[in-house]
Coordinates of C-alpha atoms and ligand atoms in Angstrom, one line a residue:
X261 CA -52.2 -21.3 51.4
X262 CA -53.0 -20.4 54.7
X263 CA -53.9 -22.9 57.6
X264 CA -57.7 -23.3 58.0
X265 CA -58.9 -22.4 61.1
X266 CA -62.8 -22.9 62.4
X267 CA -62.3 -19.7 64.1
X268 CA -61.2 -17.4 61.3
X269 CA -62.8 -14.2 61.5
X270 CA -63.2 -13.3 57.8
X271 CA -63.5 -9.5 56.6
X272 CA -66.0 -7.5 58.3
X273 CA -66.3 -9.5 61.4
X274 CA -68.0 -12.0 59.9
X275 CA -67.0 -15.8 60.7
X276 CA -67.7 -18.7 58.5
X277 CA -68.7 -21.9 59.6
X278 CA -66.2 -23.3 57.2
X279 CA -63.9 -20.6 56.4
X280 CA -61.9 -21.4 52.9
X281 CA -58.3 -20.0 52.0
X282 CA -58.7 -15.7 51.5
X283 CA -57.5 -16.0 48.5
X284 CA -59.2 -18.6 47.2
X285 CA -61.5 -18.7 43.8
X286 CA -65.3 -18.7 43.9
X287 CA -66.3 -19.5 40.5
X288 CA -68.6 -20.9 38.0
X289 CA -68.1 -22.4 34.5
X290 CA -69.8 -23.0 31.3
X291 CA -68.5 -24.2 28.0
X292 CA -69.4 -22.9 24.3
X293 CA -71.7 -25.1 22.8
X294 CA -73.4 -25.3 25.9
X295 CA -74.5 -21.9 26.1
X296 CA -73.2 -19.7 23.0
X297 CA -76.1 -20.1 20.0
X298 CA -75.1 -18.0 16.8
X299 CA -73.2 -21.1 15.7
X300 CA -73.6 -19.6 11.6
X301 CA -72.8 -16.0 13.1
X302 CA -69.1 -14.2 12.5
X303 CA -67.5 -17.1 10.3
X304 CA -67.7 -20.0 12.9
X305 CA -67.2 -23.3 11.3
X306 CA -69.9 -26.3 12.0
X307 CA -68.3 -28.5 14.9
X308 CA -69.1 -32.0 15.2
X309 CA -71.5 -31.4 18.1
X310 CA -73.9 -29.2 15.5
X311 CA -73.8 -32.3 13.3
X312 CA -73.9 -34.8 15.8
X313 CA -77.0 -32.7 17.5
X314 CA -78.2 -32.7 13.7
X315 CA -79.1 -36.3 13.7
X316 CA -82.1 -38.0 14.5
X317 CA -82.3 -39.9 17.5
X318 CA -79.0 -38.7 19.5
X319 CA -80.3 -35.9 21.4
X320 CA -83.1 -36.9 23.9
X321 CA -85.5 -33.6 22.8
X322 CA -84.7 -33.5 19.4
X323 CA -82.3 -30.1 20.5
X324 CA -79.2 -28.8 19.0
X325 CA -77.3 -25.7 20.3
X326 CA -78.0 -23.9 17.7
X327 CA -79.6 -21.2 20.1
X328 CA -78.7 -22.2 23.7
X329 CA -78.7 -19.4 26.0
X330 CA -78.1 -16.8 23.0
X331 CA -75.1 -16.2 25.4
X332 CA -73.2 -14.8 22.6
X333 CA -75.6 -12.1 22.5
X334 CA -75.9 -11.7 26.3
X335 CA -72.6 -12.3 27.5
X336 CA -73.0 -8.5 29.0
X337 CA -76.0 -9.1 30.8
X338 CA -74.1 -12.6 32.1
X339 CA -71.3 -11.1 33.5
X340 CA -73.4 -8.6 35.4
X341 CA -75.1 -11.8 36.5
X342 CA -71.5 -13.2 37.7
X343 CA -70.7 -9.9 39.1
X344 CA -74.2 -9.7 41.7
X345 CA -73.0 -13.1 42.3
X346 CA -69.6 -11.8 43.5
X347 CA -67.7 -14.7 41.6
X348 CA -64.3 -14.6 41.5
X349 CA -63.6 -16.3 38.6
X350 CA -65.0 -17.6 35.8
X351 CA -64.5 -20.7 33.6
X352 CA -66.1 -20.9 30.0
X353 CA -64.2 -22.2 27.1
X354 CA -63.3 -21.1 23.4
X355 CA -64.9 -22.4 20.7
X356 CA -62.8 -24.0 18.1
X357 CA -64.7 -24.0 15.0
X358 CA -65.3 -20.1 15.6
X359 CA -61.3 -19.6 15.7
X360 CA -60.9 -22.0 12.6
X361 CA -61.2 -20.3 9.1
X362 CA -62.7 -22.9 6.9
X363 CA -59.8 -24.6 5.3
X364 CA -58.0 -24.2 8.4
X365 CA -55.9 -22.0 6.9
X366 CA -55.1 -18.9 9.0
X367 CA -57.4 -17.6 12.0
X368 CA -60.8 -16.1 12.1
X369 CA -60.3 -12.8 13.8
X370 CA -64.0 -12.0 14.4
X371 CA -64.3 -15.4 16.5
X372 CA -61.5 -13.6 18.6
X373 CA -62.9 -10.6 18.8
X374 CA -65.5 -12.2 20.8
X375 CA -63.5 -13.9 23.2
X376 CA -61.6 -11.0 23.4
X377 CA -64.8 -8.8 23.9
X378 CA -65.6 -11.4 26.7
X379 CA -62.5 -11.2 28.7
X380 CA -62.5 -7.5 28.7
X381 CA -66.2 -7.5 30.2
X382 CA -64.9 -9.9 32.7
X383 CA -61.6 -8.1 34.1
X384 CA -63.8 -4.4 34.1
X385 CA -66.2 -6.6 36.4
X386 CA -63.1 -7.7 38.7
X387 CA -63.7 -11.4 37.7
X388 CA -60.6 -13.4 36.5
X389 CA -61.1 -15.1 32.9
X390 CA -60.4 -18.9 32.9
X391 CA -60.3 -20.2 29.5
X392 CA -60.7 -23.6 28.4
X393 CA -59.3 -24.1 24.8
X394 CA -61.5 -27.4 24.1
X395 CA -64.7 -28.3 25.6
X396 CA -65.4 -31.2 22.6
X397 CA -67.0 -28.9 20.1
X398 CA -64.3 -30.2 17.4
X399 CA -64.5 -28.0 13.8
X400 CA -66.1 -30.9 11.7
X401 CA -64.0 -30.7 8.8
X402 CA -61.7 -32.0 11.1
X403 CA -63.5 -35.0 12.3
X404 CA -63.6 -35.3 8.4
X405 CA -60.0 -35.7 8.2
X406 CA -60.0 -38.7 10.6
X407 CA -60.9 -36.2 14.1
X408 CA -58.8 -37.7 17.1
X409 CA -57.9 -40.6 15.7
X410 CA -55.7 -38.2 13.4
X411 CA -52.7 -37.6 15.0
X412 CA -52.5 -34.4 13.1
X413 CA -55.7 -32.6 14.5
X414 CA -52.7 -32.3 18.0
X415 CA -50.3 -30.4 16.0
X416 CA -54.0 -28.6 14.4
X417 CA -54.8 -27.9 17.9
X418 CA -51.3 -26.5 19.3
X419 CA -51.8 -24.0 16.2
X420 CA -55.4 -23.0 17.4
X421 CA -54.0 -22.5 21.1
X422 CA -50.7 -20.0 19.5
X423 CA -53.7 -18.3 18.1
X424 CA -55.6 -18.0 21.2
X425 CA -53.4 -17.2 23.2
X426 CA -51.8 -14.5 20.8
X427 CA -55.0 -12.6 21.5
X428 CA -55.6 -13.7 25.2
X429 CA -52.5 -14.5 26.7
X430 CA -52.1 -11.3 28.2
X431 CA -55.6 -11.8 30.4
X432 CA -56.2 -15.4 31.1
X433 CA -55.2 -16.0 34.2
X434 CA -55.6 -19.3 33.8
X435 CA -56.1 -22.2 31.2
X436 CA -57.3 -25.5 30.6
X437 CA -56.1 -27.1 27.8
X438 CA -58.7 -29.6 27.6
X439 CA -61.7 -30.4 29.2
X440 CA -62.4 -34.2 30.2
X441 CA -60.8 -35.8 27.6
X442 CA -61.6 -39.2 29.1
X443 CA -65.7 -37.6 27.6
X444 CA -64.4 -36.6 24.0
X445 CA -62.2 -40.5 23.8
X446 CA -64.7 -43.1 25.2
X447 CA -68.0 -41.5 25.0
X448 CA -67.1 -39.6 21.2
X449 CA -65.4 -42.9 20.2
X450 CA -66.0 -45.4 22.4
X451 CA -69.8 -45.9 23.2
X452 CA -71.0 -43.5 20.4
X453 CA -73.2 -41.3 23.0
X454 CA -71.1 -38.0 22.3
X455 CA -69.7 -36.1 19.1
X456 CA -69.0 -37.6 16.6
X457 CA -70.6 -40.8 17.4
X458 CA -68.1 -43.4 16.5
X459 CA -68.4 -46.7 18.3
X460 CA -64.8 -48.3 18.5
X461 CA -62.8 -48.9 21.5
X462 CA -59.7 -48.8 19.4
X463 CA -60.6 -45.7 18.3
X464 CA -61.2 -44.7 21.6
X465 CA -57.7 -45.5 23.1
X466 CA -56.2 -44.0 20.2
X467 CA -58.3 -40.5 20.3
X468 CA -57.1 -40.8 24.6
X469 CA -53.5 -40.6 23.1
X470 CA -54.0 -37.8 20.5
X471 CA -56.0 -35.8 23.2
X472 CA -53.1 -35.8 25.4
X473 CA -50.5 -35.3 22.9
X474 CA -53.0 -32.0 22.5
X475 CA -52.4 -31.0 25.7
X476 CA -48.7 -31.7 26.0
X477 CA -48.5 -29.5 22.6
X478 CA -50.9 -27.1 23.6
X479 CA -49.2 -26.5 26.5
X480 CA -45.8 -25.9 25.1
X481 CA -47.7 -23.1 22.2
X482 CA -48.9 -21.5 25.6
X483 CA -45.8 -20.7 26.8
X484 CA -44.0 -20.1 23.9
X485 CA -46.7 -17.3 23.6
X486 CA -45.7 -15.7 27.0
X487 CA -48.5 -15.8 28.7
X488 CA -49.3 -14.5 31.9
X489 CA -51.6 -16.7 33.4
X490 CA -51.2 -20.4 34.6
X491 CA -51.8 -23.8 32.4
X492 CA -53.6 -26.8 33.2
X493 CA -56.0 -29.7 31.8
X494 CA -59.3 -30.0 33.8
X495 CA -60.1 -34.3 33.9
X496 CA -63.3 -36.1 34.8
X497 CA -61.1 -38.1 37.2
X498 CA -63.5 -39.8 40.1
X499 CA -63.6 -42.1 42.5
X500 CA -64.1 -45.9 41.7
X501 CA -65.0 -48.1 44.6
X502 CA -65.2 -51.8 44.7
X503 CA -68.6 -53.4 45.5
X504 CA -66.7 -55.9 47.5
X505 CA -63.6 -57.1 48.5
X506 CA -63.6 -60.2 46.1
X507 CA -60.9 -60.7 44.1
X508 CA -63.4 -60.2 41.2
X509 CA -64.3 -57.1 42.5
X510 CA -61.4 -55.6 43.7
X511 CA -60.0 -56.3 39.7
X512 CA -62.9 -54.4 38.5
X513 CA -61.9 -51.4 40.1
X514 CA -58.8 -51.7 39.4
X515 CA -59.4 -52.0 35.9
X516 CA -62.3 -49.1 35.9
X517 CA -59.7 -46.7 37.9
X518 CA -57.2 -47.7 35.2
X519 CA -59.6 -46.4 32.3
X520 CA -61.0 -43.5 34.3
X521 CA -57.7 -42.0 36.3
X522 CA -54.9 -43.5 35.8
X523 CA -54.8 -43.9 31.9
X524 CA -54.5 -39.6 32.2
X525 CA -53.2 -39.1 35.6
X526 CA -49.9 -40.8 34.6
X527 CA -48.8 -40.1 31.4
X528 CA -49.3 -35.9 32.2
X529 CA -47.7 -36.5 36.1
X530 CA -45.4 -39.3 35.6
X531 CA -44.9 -39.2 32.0
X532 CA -45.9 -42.8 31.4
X533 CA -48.7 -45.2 30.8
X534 CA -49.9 -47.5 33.3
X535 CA -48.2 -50.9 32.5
X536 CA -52.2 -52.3 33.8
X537 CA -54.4 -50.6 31.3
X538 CA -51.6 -51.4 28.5
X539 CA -52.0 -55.0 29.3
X540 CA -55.7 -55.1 29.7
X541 CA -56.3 -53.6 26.3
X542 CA -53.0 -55.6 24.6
X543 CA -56.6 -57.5 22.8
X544 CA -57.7 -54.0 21.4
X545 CA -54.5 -51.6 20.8
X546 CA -51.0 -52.7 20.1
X547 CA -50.8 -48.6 21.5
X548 CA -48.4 -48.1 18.3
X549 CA -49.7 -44.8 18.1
X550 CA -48.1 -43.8 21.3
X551 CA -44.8 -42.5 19.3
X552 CA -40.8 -41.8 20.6
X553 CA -41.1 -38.4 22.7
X554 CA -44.8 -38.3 22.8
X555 CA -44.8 -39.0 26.6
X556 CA -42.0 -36.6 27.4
X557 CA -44.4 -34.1 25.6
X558 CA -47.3 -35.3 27.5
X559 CA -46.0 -34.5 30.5
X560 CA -44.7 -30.8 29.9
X561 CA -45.2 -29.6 33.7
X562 CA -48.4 -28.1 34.6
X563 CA -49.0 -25.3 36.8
X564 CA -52.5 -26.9 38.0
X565 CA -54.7 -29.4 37.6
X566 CA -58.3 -29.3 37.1
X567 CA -61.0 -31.4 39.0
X568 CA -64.2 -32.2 37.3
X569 CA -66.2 -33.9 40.2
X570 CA -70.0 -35.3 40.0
X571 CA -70.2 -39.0 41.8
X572 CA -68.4 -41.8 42.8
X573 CA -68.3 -45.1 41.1
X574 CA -69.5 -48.6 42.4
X575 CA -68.3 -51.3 40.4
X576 CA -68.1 -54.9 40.4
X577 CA -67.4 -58.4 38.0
X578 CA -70.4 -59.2 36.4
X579 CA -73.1 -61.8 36.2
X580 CA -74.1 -63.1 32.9
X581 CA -76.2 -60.7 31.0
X582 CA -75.9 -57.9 33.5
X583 CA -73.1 -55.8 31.4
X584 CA -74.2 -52.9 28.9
X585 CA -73.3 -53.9 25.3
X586 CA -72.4 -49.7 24.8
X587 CA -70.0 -49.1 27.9
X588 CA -67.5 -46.5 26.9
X589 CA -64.7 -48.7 28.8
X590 CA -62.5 -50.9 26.4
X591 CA -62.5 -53.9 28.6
X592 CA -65.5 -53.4 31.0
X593 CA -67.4 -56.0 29.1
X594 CA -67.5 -58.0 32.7
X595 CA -68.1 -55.5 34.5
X596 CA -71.0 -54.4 36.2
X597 CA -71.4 -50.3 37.4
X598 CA -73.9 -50.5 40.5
X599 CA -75.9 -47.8 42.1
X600 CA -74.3 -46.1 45.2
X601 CA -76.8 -46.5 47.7
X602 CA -78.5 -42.9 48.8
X603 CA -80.0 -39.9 47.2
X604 CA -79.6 -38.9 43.4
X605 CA -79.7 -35.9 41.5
X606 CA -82.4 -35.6 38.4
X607 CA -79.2 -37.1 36.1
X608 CA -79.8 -40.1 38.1
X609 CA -76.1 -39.4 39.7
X610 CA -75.7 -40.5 43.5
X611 CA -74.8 -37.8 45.6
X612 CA -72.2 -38.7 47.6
X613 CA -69.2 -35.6 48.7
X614 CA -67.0 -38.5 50.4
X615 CA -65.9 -39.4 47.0
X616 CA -64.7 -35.6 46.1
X617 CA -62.7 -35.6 49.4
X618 CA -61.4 -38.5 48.5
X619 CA -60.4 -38.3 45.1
X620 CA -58.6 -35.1 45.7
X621 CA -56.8 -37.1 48.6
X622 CA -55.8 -39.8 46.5
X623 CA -54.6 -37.5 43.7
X624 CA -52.0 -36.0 46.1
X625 CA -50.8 -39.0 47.4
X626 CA -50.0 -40.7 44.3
X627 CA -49.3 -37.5 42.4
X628 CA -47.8 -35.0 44.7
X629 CA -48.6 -31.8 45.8
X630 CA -49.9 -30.1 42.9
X631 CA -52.4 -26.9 43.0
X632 CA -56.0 -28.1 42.3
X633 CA -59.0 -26.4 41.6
X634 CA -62.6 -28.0 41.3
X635 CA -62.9 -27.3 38.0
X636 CA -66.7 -28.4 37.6
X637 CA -69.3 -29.5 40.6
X638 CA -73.2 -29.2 40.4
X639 CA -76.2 -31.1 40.2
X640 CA -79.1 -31.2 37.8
X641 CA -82.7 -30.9 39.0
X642 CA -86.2 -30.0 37.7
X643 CA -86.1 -26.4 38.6
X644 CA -89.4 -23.8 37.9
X645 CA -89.7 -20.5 38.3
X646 CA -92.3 -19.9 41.1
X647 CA -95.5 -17.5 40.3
X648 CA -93.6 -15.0 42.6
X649 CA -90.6 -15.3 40.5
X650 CA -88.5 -17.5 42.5
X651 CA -86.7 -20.8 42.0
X652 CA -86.4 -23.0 45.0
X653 CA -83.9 -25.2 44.5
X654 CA -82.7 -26.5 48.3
X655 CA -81.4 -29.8 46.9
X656 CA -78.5 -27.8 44.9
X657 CA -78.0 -25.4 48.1
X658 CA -77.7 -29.2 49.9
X659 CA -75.4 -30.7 47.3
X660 CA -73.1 -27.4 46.7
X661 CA -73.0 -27.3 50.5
X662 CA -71.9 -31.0 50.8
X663 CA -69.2 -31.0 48.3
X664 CA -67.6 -27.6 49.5
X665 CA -67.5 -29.4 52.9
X666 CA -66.2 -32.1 51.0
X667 CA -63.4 -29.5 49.6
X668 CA -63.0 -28.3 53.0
X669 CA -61.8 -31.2 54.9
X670 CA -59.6 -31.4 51.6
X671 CA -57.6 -28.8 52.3
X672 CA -57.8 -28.9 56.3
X673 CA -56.3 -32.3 55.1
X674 CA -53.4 -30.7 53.7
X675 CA -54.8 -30.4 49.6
X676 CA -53.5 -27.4 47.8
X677 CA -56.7 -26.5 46.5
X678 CA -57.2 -23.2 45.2
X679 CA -60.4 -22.2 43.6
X680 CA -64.0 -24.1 43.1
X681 CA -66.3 -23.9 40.3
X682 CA -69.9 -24.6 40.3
X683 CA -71.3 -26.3 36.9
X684 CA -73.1 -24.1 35.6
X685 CA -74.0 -20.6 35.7
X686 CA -76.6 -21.1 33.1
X687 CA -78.9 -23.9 32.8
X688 CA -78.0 -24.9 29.1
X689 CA -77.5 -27.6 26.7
X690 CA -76.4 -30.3 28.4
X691 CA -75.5 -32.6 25.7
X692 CA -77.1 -35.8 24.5
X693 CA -79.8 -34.7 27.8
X694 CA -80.5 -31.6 25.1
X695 CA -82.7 -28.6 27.6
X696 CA -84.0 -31.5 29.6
X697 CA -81.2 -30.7 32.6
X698 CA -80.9 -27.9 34.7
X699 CA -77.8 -27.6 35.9
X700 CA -77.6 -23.9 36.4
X701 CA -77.2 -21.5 39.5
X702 CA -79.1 -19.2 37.1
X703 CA -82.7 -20.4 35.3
X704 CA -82.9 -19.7 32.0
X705 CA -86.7 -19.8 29.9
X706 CA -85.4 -20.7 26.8
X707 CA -88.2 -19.4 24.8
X708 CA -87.9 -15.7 25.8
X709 CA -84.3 -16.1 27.5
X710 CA -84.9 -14.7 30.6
X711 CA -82.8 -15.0 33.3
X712 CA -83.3 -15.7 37.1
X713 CA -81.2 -16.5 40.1
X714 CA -82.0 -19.7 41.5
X715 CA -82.2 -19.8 45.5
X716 CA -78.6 -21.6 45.2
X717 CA -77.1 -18.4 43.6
X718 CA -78.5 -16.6 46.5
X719 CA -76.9 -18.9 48.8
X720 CA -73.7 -18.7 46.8
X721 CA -73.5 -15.3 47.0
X722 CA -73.6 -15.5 50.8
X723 CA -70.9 -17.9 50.5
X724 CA -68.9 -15.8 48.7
X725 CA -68.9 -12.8 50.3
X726 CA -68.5 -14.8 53.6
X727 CA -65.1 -16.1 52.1
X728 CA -66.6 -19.4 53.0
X729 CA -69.9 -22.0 54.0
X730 CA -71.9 -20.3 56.4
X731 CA -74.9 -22.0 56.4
X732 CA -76.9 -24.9 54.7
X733 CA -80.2 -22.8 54.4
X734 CA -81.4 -20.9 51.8
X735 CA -80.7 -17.4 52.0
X736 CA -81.8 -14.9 54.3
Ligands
LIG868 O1 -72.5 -30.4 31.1 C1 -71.4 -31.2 31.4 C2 -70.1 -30.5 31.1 O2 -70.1 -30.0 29.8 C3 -68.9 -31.4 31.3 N1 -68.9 -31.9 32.6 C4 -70.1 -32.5 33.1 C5 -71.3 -31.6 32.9 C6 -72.6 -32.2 33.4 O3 -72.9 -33.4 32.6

């Protein structure tokens, strides 16, 4: 990676106020449920977000993804998009339950054929493919079998990734095994908010296991497919501050970091638990599922790991009553999450960039020097299209232009960071939020599916063909 330099000239003889590595990846991601629809079309399987989404009362607008953003449909027209964008890369993931044959027994070939249809589109529009093999949409009759408390669905899902990556691995140039397993663990069996809705902590710590023993398998199927392209896991990972520096307080974060960071970060980079979080949930787990040679498995080397930034954490011990009943954490039941003073996004996230620079910081100094991409960093507001068929959107131009200066002083900082993806290209499903989140560079209507850049894409475009920030203003 080259030195960063404020006085770069970039191609063209244009300088950028924050010039970012040449070589570096402007992208934006997306995930299959999110954005795909046809979820009955060319022999996909239900997953357990279509019955999860099925169920009264889980999805804030009644929603399912049933149609999304018809991307499966439109992927043509959305790599154009990504191409008048000028994005380097581009993250979305493969959909399990459309790879499954029902039964699970051999592969669904026309569920490739998309993917395969996809990547294509992407390389003849000189965009690199980055494909993550499991963004949560599990294939229910899995979840059926006993889902991620199941030790078998990892050896299930090392199968589905030979598969993939038998029709792929020649393209990909890079791949995320999983995508924030800490979501699919505590928030699918934890707190019951996500797929499939199961509300034990147990469950929880055991699913975290079985998720990474995915990735450590997943990871060895990859290789020992020959692919070209690099592997990876992309983690929700953040940064958890104390509220104080009371003992109380200070043990809070400890604890939270432990559940958030550490219970990943260490197995996959150091190739064990952290002795902490074992003892903190002795009360829940005996951790008897974590079996001889699962950790030496776990922690197959990586080529890369993925960042999944949004906002930092505040946390502290709690006062009587102040806890929520559903948190996703095992042990937080004293524990108190408190709002980081300043601005917030329409999710109600604080926006706060420190906490990107930081955690990327931190994750080299107690993990090495491994490459890093931003794997995911956006913002949700109310976005409308404009009777002149614009979309303002200056708070995302503010919050994209933050956290990249966030990522900048990252790397000026010595971070081997080497690509940045904004979530999302499309507005889309967002989960148990259903179509009432925008999160896209791009608007969509979902009633007629029409598509339109948002000032941010404008601005990203800029960006992009600056090779770095050049200005916090909307476009010219
Ligand atoms: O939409 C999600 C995405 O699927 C995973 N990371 C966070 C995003 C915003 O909530």
């Amino acid at each position: 990676m080259s030195t960063l330099g404020l006085t770069e000239t970039l191609a063209g003889g244009r300088r950028a106020a924050l010039p970012f590595p040449a070589d570096f990846w402007w992208g934006a991601a997306t995930a299959a449920y999110q954005i795909e629809g046809a979820v009955t079309e060319a022999g996909r399987t239900p997953s357990i977000w279509d019955v999860f989404a099925a169920t009264p009362g889980r999805i804030d607008d009644g929603s399912t993804g049933e149609n999304a953003t018809d991307h499966f449909h439109r992927y043509r027209e959305d790599v154009a998009l990504m191409a008048e964008l000028g994005l380097a890369a581009y993250r979305f993931s493969v959909s399990w339950p459309r790879v499954r044959r029902a039964g699970g027994v051999g592969v669904n070939a026309a569920g490739l054929d998309f993917y395969d249809r996809l990547v294509d589109a992407l390389l003849a529009a000189g965009i690199s493919p980055v494909a993550t093999l499991y963004h949560w949409d599990l294939p229910q009759e899995l979840e059926q079998a006993g889902g991620w408390t199941n030790r078998d669905t990892a050896f299930r899902f090392a199968d589905y990734a030979a598969a993939v990556a038998g029709r792929l691995g020649d393209r990909v140039r890079l791949w995320n095994t999983l995508n924030e397993p800490w979501c699919s663990a505590f928030l699918g069996y934890g707190s019951g908010g996500h797929a499939p809705g199961r509300t034990s902590h147990r469950e929880a710590l055991t699913a975290a296991h079985h998720l990474l023993l995915a990735h450590g398998l997943a990871t060895g199927a990859l290789r020992a497919a020959a692919i070209t392209g690099q592997v990876g896991i992309a983690l929700n990972a953040g940064t958890v501050r104390p509220v104080s520096n009371t003992a109380a307080d200070l043990d809070a974060a400890r604890r939270i970091d432990g559940l958030l960071n550490r219970i990943f970060f260490d197995p996959l980079l150091r190739g064990a638990y952290p002795a902490d979080v074992q003892a903190d949930t002795a009360g829940i787990t005996d951790w008897a599922f974590v079996r001889p040679g699962d950790l030496a498995v776990i922690s197959t080397p990586i080529d890369a790991l993925g960042v999944n930034y949004y906002q930092p954490d505040l946390v502290g011990a709690a006062e009587a009553g102040a806890t929520d009943p559903r948190t996703p954490y095992p042990t937080a039941q004293d524990i108190v999450f408190h709002p980081t003073p300043g601005p917030v996004t329409d999710m109600g996230w604080s926006i706060d960039p420190t906490g990107l620079r930081e955690l990327l910081l931190r994750i080299r100094r107690d993990y090495g020097d491994i490459p890093m991409y931003v794997t995911e960093n956006g913002a949700a507001y109310a976005d409308r299209v404009t009777p002149d068929g614009r979309v303002p959107d200056p708070e995302r131009i503010d919050y994209l232009y933050a956290h990249l200066a966030a990522a900048h002083e990252a790397i000026a900082a010595g971070v081997d960071l080497r690509g940045y993806f904004v979530w999302s290209l499309l507005d889309n499903f967002e989960w148990g939020y259903g179509y009432t989140k925008r999160f896209g560079l791009v608007h969509v209507d979902y009633a007629t599916q029409a598509r339109t850049l948002k000032d941010s894409a404008h601005w990203y475009r800029r960006v992009i063909a600056a090779g770095g920030v050049v200005a916090r203003l909307p476009y010219e």
